[in-house]
Amino acid sequence: MTSPKNQYRVLSGLLTGALVTGALAFAAPVATAAPVPPKPGAKIALLNDPSFVDTIDLADVAENESHEAANMIVGLRADGHTVTPFTGTSAAAVSSALKGQDTLVVPELEQGAWVPALEPAAKSAIVSWVRAGGAIVVAADYDTTLNGLFGYEVETTGDSEWLNVAPAGSPFRGGPATLPDNDGSSSYRVSTLPAGAVTQYIDSDNDNAGVFTTREGKGTTVALAWDWYHASPAQADGQDGGWRSVLDTAVRTGIKAPVAVAPAPSNAFTLPKASAYSRAAAVKLKIQLPGAGRLTVGSSRKGALKTVTKKVGTSGKAAVWVKPSRSTIKKLKKQLKKKGVASTKIRVKATYTPTGGKPRTVTKVYVFKMKR
């Protein structure tokens, strides 16, 4: 049986719904902007090994705030990224995890340092992968993952609030103006950052970085101060304050720009009218070609014409004399002697292959005449 309090709530809800529905029915239509297509997400390998990170089954993450690796997986997937969790310290496990990925994410190593446990070949594989264009993102890196991989000597310190000081051209430039010191944060001492490091967020005393990046070859390292404890959207009441946006930016630094494919060179051409004839039954063609390449002219019927091949250095008209073969000349001379006039129709076949492109063949019938 429904209690009086609940009966009141049901009735109140029905009345409110009716009023809202009525208001919507008489409201003027609202113009809506065309939907903005979502940005393609990053392909991410995320360390989810319980020997090193705090994790949990994703089905239980909403009610368990202290599992940072799982929190990061949920958040990254919610923002459109493809996350592949992996475990292991062997070269085979690490190389397999990195294959085809844009970004490696190493959550807070609450259960133990990962880099010292890596096989030497696994460590080398990570460094080579980053320097070849990958990105590595670490959160609350007090276990010195970047130090162990790249020889840095970064030191961590207490938490603080950080201001956006990203330079022009940085992907973090348009990020949140400030980042809060969420529960579970630890700064990086600016004085210990490696040469060339770029501080993206810094505290008001300019001593401690909340986010910094470095270039390693063609790749990027990103260090984040927060560890993703009790994090939105993994927990409905989780912490954020702009960190979710910053993580999204961080993992996107590994996305490679699509390789520009140069358009195939044109192979379009036509066979023109003959521009001249010789007494020996040759035909002169001036063929307009779109660029450098190779032009081969002969007959569709084997043996009717001599085959001519010509290199073309630039666009423009290529002049070619097309001459009958010995057997055709012999027939024409015989006809000329008998009738006083000699001619024959032959289908000319021309093949043009542009430099770096595909060949194209065009045919056309020409009249070959022999005069006395």
CSV table of C-alpha atoms in Angstrom, one decimal:
chain,number,residue,atom,x,y,z
A,1,MET,CA,0.0,0.0,0.0
A,2,THR,CA,1.3,3.4,-0.9
A,3,SER,CA,2.0,5.8,2.0
A,4,PRO,CA,0.4,9.3,2.1
A,5,LYS,CA,3.8,10.9,1.5
A,6,ASN,CA,4.5,8.8,-1.5
A,7,GLN,CA,0.9,9.3,-2.8
A,8,TYR,CA,1.6,13.1,-2.6
A,9,ARG,CA,4.9,12.7,-4.5
A,10,VAL,CA,3.2,10.7,-7.3
A,11,LEU,CA,0.3,13.2,-7.6
A,12,SER,CA,2.7,16.1,-7.5
A,13,GLY,CA,4.9,14.5,-10.2
A,14,LEU,CA,1.9,13.9,-12.5
A,15,LEU,CA,0.7,17.5,-12.2
A,16,THR,CA,4.2,18.9,-12.8
A,17,GLY,CA,4.6,16.6,-15.8
A,18,ALA,CA,1.3,17.7,-17.3
A,19,LEU,CA,2.2,21.4,-16.8
A,20,VAL,CA,5.6,20.9,-18.5
A,21,THR,CA,4.1,18.9,-21.3
A,22,GLY,CA,1.5,21.6,-21.9
A,23,ALA,CA,4.1,24.4,-21.9
A,24,LEU,CA,6.2,22.5,-24.4
A,25,ALA,CA,3.3,21.9,-26.7
A,26,PHE,CA,2.7,25.7,-27.0
A,27,ALA,CA,6.4,26.8,-27.0
A,28,ALA,CA,7.8,28.3,-30.2
A,29,PRO,CA,10.2,26.0,-32.1
A,30,VAL,CA,13.8,26.5,-31.2
A,31,ALA,CA,16.5,26.5,-33.9
A,32,THR,CA,19.2,24.0,-33.2
A,33,ALA,CA,22.8,24.0,-34.5
A,34,ALA,CA,24.0,21.2,-36.6
A,35,PRO,CA,25.7,18.6,-34.4
A,36,VAL,CA,29.5,18.8,-34.2
A,37,PRO,CA,31.0,15.5,-35.2
A,38,PRO,CA,33.0,14.0,-32.4
A,39,LYS,CA,36.8,14.1,-32.5
A,40,PRO,CA,38.4,10.7,-33.1
A,41,GLY,CA,39.6,9.2,-29.9
A,42,ALA,CA,43.1,7.9,-29.1
A,43,LYS,CA,44.0,4.2,-29.1
A,44,ILE,CA,45.3,3.6,-25.6
A,45,ALA,CA,47.2,0.9,-23.8
A,46,LEU,CA,46.6,1.2,-20.1
A,47,LEU,CA,48.6,-0.6,-17.4
A,48,ASN,CA,45.9,-2.4,-15.4
A,49,ASP,CA,48.1,-4.9,-13.5
A,50,PRO,CA,47.0,-5.4,-9.9
A,51,SER,CA,50.6,-6.1,-9.0
A,52,PHE,CA,51.3,-2.4,-9.6
A,53,VAL,CA,48.1,-0.4,-9.8
A,54,ASP,CA,44.9,-0.3,-7.8
A,55,THR,CA,42.1,-1.7,-10.0
A,56,ILE,CA,38.8,-3.4,-9.8
A,57,ASP,CA,36.2,-5.0,-12.0
A,58,LEU,CA,34.6,-2.2,-14.0
A,59,ALA,CA,31.1,-3.4,-13.0
A,60,ASP,CA,31.9,-2.5,-9.4
A,61,VAL,CA,33.7,0.8,-10.0
A,62,ALA,CA,30.7,3.1,-9.4
A,63,GLU,CA,30.6,2.0,-5.7
A,64,ASN,CA,34.4,1.8,-5.2
A,65,GLU,CA,36.2,5.1,-5.4
A,66,SER,CA,39.7,4.1,-4.5
A,67,HIS,CA,40.7,2.1,-7.6
A,68,GLU,CA,42.5,4.7,-9.8
A,69,ALA,CA,43.3,2.5,-12.8
A,70,ALA,CA,39.7,1.5,-13.2
A,71,ASN,CA,38.5,5.1,-12.7
A,72,MET,CA,40.8,6.1,-15.6
A,73,ILE,CA,39.5,3.4,-17.9
A,74,VAL,CA,35.9,4.4,-17.3
A,75,GLY,CA,36.7,8.1,-17.8
A,76,LEU,CA,38.7,7.6,-21.0
A,77,ARG,CA,36.1,5.4,-22.6
A,78,ALA,CA,33.4,7.8,-21.7
A,79,ASP,CA,35.3,10.5,-23.6
A,80,GLY,CA,35.5,8.4,-26.8
A,81,HIS,CA,38.9,6.7,-26.5
A,82,THR,CA,39.6,3.1,-27.2
A,83,VAL,CA,41.3,1.7,-24.0
A,84,THR,CA,43.0,-1.7,-24.0
A,85,PRO,CA,44.0,-2.7,-20.5
A,86,PHE,CA,47.2,-4.9,-20.2
A,87,THR,CA,49.3,-6.6,-17.6
A,88,GLY,CA,52.9,-7.9,-17.5
A,89,THR,CA,56.5,-6.9,-17.4
A,90,SER,CA,58.0,-9.0,-20.1
A,91,ALA,CA,59.2,-7.6,-23.5
A,92,ALA,CA,56.6,-9.8,-25.2
A,93,ALA,CA,53.7,-8.5,-23.1
A,94,VAL,CA,54.8,-4.8,-23.4
A,95,SER,CA,55.5,-4.9,-27.1
A,96,SER,CA,52.2,-6.6,-27.8
A,97,ALA,CA,50.4,-4.0,-25.7
A,98,LEU,CA,52.0,-1.1,-27.5
A,99,LYS,CA,51.4,-2.4,-31.0
A,100,GLY,CA,49.1,-0.2,-33.0
A,101,GLN,CA,48.4,2.2,-30.0
A,102,ASP,CA,48.8,6.0,-29.8
A,103,THR,CA,49.3,6.4,-26.1
A,104,LEU,CA,50.5,4.5,-23.1
A,105,VAL,CA,48.8,5.4,-19.8
A,106,VAL,CA,50.4,4.4,-16.5
A,107,PRO,CA,48.1,5.1,-13.6
A,108,GLU,CA,49.2,5.7,-10.0
A,109,LEU,CA,51.5,2.8,-9.0
A,110,GLU,CA,50.0,2.4,-5.6
A,111,GLN,CA,50.9,-1.3,-5.4
A,112,GLY,CA,54.5,-1.1,-6.5
A,113,ALA,CA,56.9,0.5,-9.0
A,114,TRP,CA,56.5,-0.9,-12.5
A,115,VAL,CA,59.7,0.2,-14.3
A,116,PRO,CA,62.2,-1.7,-12.0
A,117,ALA,CA,60.2,-4.8,-12.6
A,118,LEU,CA,60.4,-4.6,-16.4
A,119,GLU,CA,62.7,-6.8,-18.4
A,120,PRO,CA,65.5,-4.7,-20.0
A,121,ALA,CA,64.1,-5.4,-23.4
A,122,ALA,CA,60.6,-4.3,-22.3
A,123,LYS,CA,62.0,-1.0,-21.0
A,124,SER,CA,63.9,-0.5,-24.3
A,125,ALA,CA,60.7,-1.2,-26.2
A,126,ILE,CA,58.8,1.5,-24.4
A,127,VAL,CA,61.5,4.1,-24.9
A,128,SER,CA,61.9,3.3,-28.6
A,129,TRP,CA,58.1,3.3,-29.1
A,130,VAL,CA,57.8,6.8,-27.5
A,131,ARG,CA,60.7,8.2,-29.4
A,132,ALA,CA,59.2,6.9,-32.6
A,133,GLY,CA,56.1,9.0,-32.0
A,134,GLY,CA,54.1,7.5,-29.2
A,135,ALA,CA,52.9,9.3,-26.0
A,136,ILE,CA,53.2,8.2,-22.4
A,137,VAL,CA,50.9,9.7,-19.8
A,138,VAL,CA,51.6,9.1,-16.1
A,139,ALA,CA,49.4,10.1,-13.1
A,140,ALA,CA,50.8,10.9,-9.7
A,141,ASP,CA,54.2,9.6,-10.8
A,142,TYR,CA,55.9,9.5,-7.3
A,143,ASP,CA,57.2,6.0,-8.3
A,144,THR,CA,59.3,7.8,-10.9
A,145,THR,CA,58.2,6.0,-14.0
A,146,LEU,CA,59.6,8.7,-16.3
A,147,ASN,CA,62.8,8.9,-14.3
A,148,GLY,CA,63.4,5.1,-14.7
A,149,LEU,CA,62.6,5.1,-18.4
A,150,PHE,CA,64.3,8.3,-19.6
A,151,GLY,CA,66.9,9.1,-17.0
A,152,TYR,CA,65.1,12.1,-15.5
A,153,GLU,CA,65.6,13.2,-11.9
A,154,VAL,CA,62.1,14.6,-11.3
A,155,GLU,CA,61.1,15.0,-7.6
A,156,THR,CA,57.5,15.1,-6.3
A,157,THR,CA,56.1,17.2,-3.5
A,158,GLY,CA,52.8,18.2,-1.8
A,159,ASP,CA,49.7,19.2,-3.6
A,160,SER,CA,48.6,22.7,-4.6
A,161,GLU,CA,46.3,24.5,-7.0
A,162,TRP,CA,47.7,25.1,-10.4
A,163,LEU,CA,47.3,27.8,-13.0
A,164,ASN,CA,47.3,27.3,-16.8
A,165,VAL,CA,50.6,28.7,-18.2
A,166,ALA,CA,50.7,26.6,-21.4
A,167,PRO,CA,52.6,28.4,-24.1
A,168,ALA,CA,51.1,29.3,-27.5
A,169,GLY,CA,50.8,26.2,-29.7
A,170,SER,CA,50.4,23.8,-26.7
A,171,PRO,CA,47.4,21.5,-26.9
A,172,PHE,CA,46.8,22.5,-23.2
A,173,ARG,CA,46.6,26.2,-24.0
A,174,GLY,CA,42.8,26.1,-24.3
A,175,GLY,CA,42.3,23.9,-21.2
A,176,PRO,CA,40.9,24.9,-17.8
A,177,ALA,CA,42.3,28.2,-16.4
A,178,THR,CA,43.1,26.4,-13.1
A,179,LEU,CA,43.2,22.9,-11.7
A,180,PRO,CA,42.3,22.0,-8.1
A,181,ASP,CA,44.4,19.9,-5.8
A,182,ASN,CA,42.0,17.0,-5.8
A,183,ASP,CA,42.4,14.4,-3.1
A,184,GLY,CA,45.3,12.2,-4.2
A,185,SER,CA,47.4,14.9,-5.9
A,186,SER,CA,51.2,15.5,-5.7
A,187,SER,CA,53.2,18.2,-7.6
A,188,TYR,CA,56.4,18.0,-9.5
A,189,ARG,CA,59.2,20.3,-8.4
A,190,VAL,CA,59.9,22.6,-11.3
A,191,SER,CA,63.6,22.9,-10.4
A,192,THR,CA,64.0,19.1,-11.0
A,193,LEU,CA,62.3,18.9,-14.4
A,194,PRO,CA,64.6,17.8,-17.3
A,195,ALA,CA,66.0,20.3,-19.8
A,196,GLY,CA,63.4,21.2,-22.4
A,197,ALA,CA,60.4,20.3,-20.2
A,198,VAL,CA,57.4,22.5,-20.7
A,199,THR,CA,55.3,23.4,-17.6
A,200,GLN,CA,51.7,23.5,-18.6
A,201,TYR,CA,50.2,24.1,-15.1
A,202,ILE,CA,52.1,25.7,-12.2
A,203,ASP,CA,51.3,26.8,-8.7
A,204,SER,CA,51.1,30.5,-7.7
A,205,ASP,CA,54.7,30.4,-6.4
A,206,ASN,CA,56.0,29.0,-9.7
A,207,ASP,CA,57.7,26.2,-7.7
A,208,ASN,CA,55.6,23.1,-8.5
A,209,ALA,CA,54.1,21.8,-11.7
A,210,GLY,CA,50.7,20.2,-11.9
A,211,VAL,CA,51.2,19.2,-15.5
A,212,PHE,CA,54.4,19.1,-17.5
A,213,THR,CA,55.4,17.6,-20.8
A,214,THR,CA,58.7,16.7,-22.5
A,215,ARG,CA,59.6,15.7,-26.1
A,216,GLU,CA,61.4,12.4,-26.5
A,217,GLY,CA,62.4,12.1,-30.2
A,218,LYS,CA,59.1,12.3,-32.1
A,219,GLY,CA,57.1,11.4,-29.1
A,220,THR,CA,55.7,13.0,-25.9
A,221,THR,CA,55.7,12.4,-22.2
A,222,VAL,CA,52.9,13.9,-20.0
A,223,ALA,CA,53.0,13.9,-16.2
A,224,LEU,CA,49.8,14.7,-14.3
A,225,ALA,CA,49.7,15.6,-10.6
A,226,TRP,CA,46.4,13.9,-9.8
A,227,ASP,CA,46.0,10.2,-9.3
A,228,TRP,CA,42.3,9.8,-10.2
A,229,TYR,CA,41.1,8.8,-6.8
A,230,HIS,CA,37.3,9.2,-6.4
A,231,ALA,CA,37.0,10.4,-10.0
A,232,SER,CA,34.1,11.5,-12.2
A,233,PRO,CA,32.6,10.0,-14.2
A,234,ALA,CA,33.5,6.6,-12.7
A,235,GLN,CA,31.7,7.7,-9.5
A,236,ALA,CA,28.7,10.0,-9.9
A,237,ASP,CA,29.9,12.3,-7.1
A,238,GLY,CA,33.5,12.0,-8.1
A,239,GLN,CA,36.2,14.7,-8.3
A,240,ASP,CA,37.0,16.6,-11.5
A,241,GLY,CA,37.5,20.3,-11.6
A,242,GLY,CA,39.0,20.2,-15.1
A,243,TRP,CA,41.2,17.2,-14.8
A,244,ARG,CA,39.0,15.1,-17.0
A,245,SER,CA,39.5,17.6,-19.8
A,246,VAL,CA,43.3,17.7,-19.2
A,247,LEU,CA,43.5,13.9,-19.3
A,248,ASP,CA,41.6,13.9,-22.6
A,249,THR,CA,44.1,16.4,-24.0
A,250,ALA,CA,47.0,14.4,-22.7
A,251,VAL,CA,46.1,11.1,-24.3
A,252,ARG,CA,45.4,12.8,-27.6
A,253,THR,CA,49.0,14.0,-27.9
A,254,GLY,CA,49.8,10.5,-29.2
A,255,ILE,CA,47.4,10.6,-32.1
A,256,LYS,CA,49.3,10.7,-35.3
A,257,ALA,CA,48.3,13.2,-38.0
A,258,PRO,CA,46.9,11.3,-41.0
A,259,VAL,CA,49.6,10.9,-43.7
A,260,ALA,CA,48.8,13.2,-46.6
A,261,VAL,CA,48.4,11.1,-49.8
A,262,ALA,CA,49.6,13.0,-52.9
A,263,PRO,CA,47.0,12.8,-55.7
A,264,ALA,CA,48.0,10.4,-58.5
A,265,PRO,CA,49.5,12.2,-61.5
A,266,SER,CA,47.1,12.6,-64.4
A,267,ASN,CA,47.3,10.2,-67.3
A,268,ALA,CA,44.5,11.9,-69.3
A,269,PHE,CA,45.2,12.4,-73.0
A,270,THR,CA,43.6,12.0,-76.4
A,271,LEU,CA,44.9,11.2,-79.9
A,272,PRO,CA,44.6,14.2,-82.2
A,273,LYS,CA,44.2,14.6,-85.9
A,274,ALA,CA,47.3,13.9,-87.9
A,275,SER,CA,49.3,17.1,-88.3
A,276,ALA,CA,51.4,15.9,-91.2
A,277,TYR,CA,51.9,13.1,-93.7
A,278,SER,CA,55.1,11.9,-95.4
A,279,ARG,CA,55.5,10.5,-98.9
A,280,ALA,CA,56.6,7.2,-97.2
A,281,ALA,CA,53.2,6.9,-95.5
A,282,ALA,CA,54.3,8.1,-92.1
A,283,VAL,CA,51.9,10.1,-89.9
A,284,LYS,CA,52.9,12.9,-87.6
A,285,LEU,CA,51.0,13.2,-84.3
A,286,LYS,CA,51.3,16.1,-81.8
A,287,ILE,CA,49.9,14.6,-78.5
A,288,GLN,CA,49.1,16.9,-75.6
A,289,LEU,CA,50.3,15.2,-72.4
A,290,PRO,CA,49.7,16.4,-68.8
A,291,GLY,CA,53.3,15.9,-67.5
A,292,ALA,CA,56.5,14.0,-67.5
A,293,GLY,CA,56.4,10.3,-68.3
A,294,ARG,CA,56.8,7.7,-71.1
A,295,LEU,CA,54.8,7.6,-74.3
A,296,THR,CA,54.7,4.4,-76.5
A,297,VAL,CA,52.9,4.5,-79.9
A,298,GLY,CA,52.3,1.5,-82.1
A,299,SER,CA,49.5,-0.4,-83.8
A,300,SER,CA,46.7,-2.4,-82.2
A,301,ARG,CA,47.3,-5.1,-84.9
A,302,LYS,CA,50.7,-6.7,-84.3
A,303,GLY,CA,53.3,-5.8,-86.9
A,304,ALA,CA,51.4,-3.1,-88.8
A,305,LEU,CA,53.4,-0.2,-87.5
A,306,LYS,CA,56.8,0.4,-86.0
A,307,THR,CA,56.6,0.9,-82.3
A,308,VAL,CA,58.0,4.2,-81.0
A,309,THR,CA,58.8,4.9,-77.3
A,310,LYS,CA,59.5,8.5,-76.2
A,311,LYS,CA,60.4,10.0,-72.8
A,312,VAL,CA,58.4,13.1,-72.0
A,313,GLY,CA,60.1,15.6,-69.7
A,314,THR,CA,57.3,18.0,-69.0
A,315,SER,CA,53.7,18.8,-69.9
A,316,GLY,CA,52.9,19.9,-73.4
A,317,LYS,CA,52.7,18.5,-76.9
A,318,ALA,CA,54.9,15.5,-77.8
A,319,ALA,CA,55.5,15.1,-81.5
A,320,VAL,CA,55.7,11.5,-82.8
A,321,TRP,CA,56.2,10.2,-86.3
A,322,VAL,CA,54.2,7.0,-86.7
A,323,LYS,CA,55.7,4.8,-89.4
A,324,PRO,CA,54.4,1.7,-91.1
A,325,SER,CA,56.3,-1.5,-90.7
A,326,ARG,CA,58.2,-3.1,-93.5
A,327,SER,CA,55.4,-5.5,-94.3
A,328,THR,CA,52.9,-2.6,-94.5
A,329,ILE,CA,55.2,-0.6,-96.7
A,330,LYS,CA,55.6,-3.6,-99.0
A,331,LYS,CA,51.8,-3.9,-99.3
A,332,LEU,CA,51.4,-0.2,-100.0
A,333,LYS,CA,54.1,-0.2,-102.7
A,334,LYS,CA,52.4,-3.1,-104.4
A,335,GLN,CA,49.1,-1.2,-104.3
A,336,LEU,CA,50.7,1.9,-105.5
A,337,LYS,CA,52.2,0.2,-108.5
A,338,LYS,CA,48.9,-1.5,-109.4
A,339,LYS,CA,46.5,1.4,-108.8
A,340,GLY,CA,48.6,4.5,-108.7
A,341,VAL,CA,47.2,5.3,-105.3
A,342,ALA,CA,48.1,3.6,-102.0
A,343,SER,CA,46.4,3.9,-98.6
A,344,THR,CA,45.5,1.8,-95.6
A,345,LYS,CA,43.6,2.3,-92.4
A,346,ILE,CA,45.4,1.2,-89.2
A,347,ARG,CA,44.3,1.5,-85.6
A,348,VAL,CA,47.0,3.3,-83.7
A,349,LYS,CA,47.5,2.4,-80.1
A,350,ALA,CA,49.2,5.0,-77.7
A,351,THR,CA,50.1,4.3,-74.1
A,352,TYR,CA,51.1,7.1,-71.8
A,353,THR,CA,52.5,6.4,-68.3
A,354,PRO,CA,53.0,9.5,-66.1
A,355,THR,CA,56.0,9.4,-63.8
A,356,GLY,CA,54.8,7.8,-60.6
A,357,GLY,CA,51.3,7.1,-62.0
A,358,LYS,CA,49.3,4.4,-63.9
A,359,PRO,CA,49.4,3.9,-67.6
A,360,ARG,CA,46.5,4.8,-69.9
A,361,THR,CA,46.0,3.5,-73.5
A,362,VAL,CA,44.0,5.3,-76.2
A,363,THR,CA,43.4,4.0,-79.8
A,364,LYS,CA,42.3,5.7,-83.0
A,365,VAL,CA,42.1,4.8,-86.7
A,366,TYR,CA,44.4,6.8,-89.0
A,367,VAL,CA,44.8,6.6,-92.8
A,368,PHE,CA,48.3,5.9,-94.0
A,369,LYS,CA,49.0,7.1,-97.6
A,370,MET,CA,51.8,6.5,-99.9
A,371,LYS,CA,52.6,8.9,-102.8
A,372,ARG,CA,54.8,8.6,-105.9
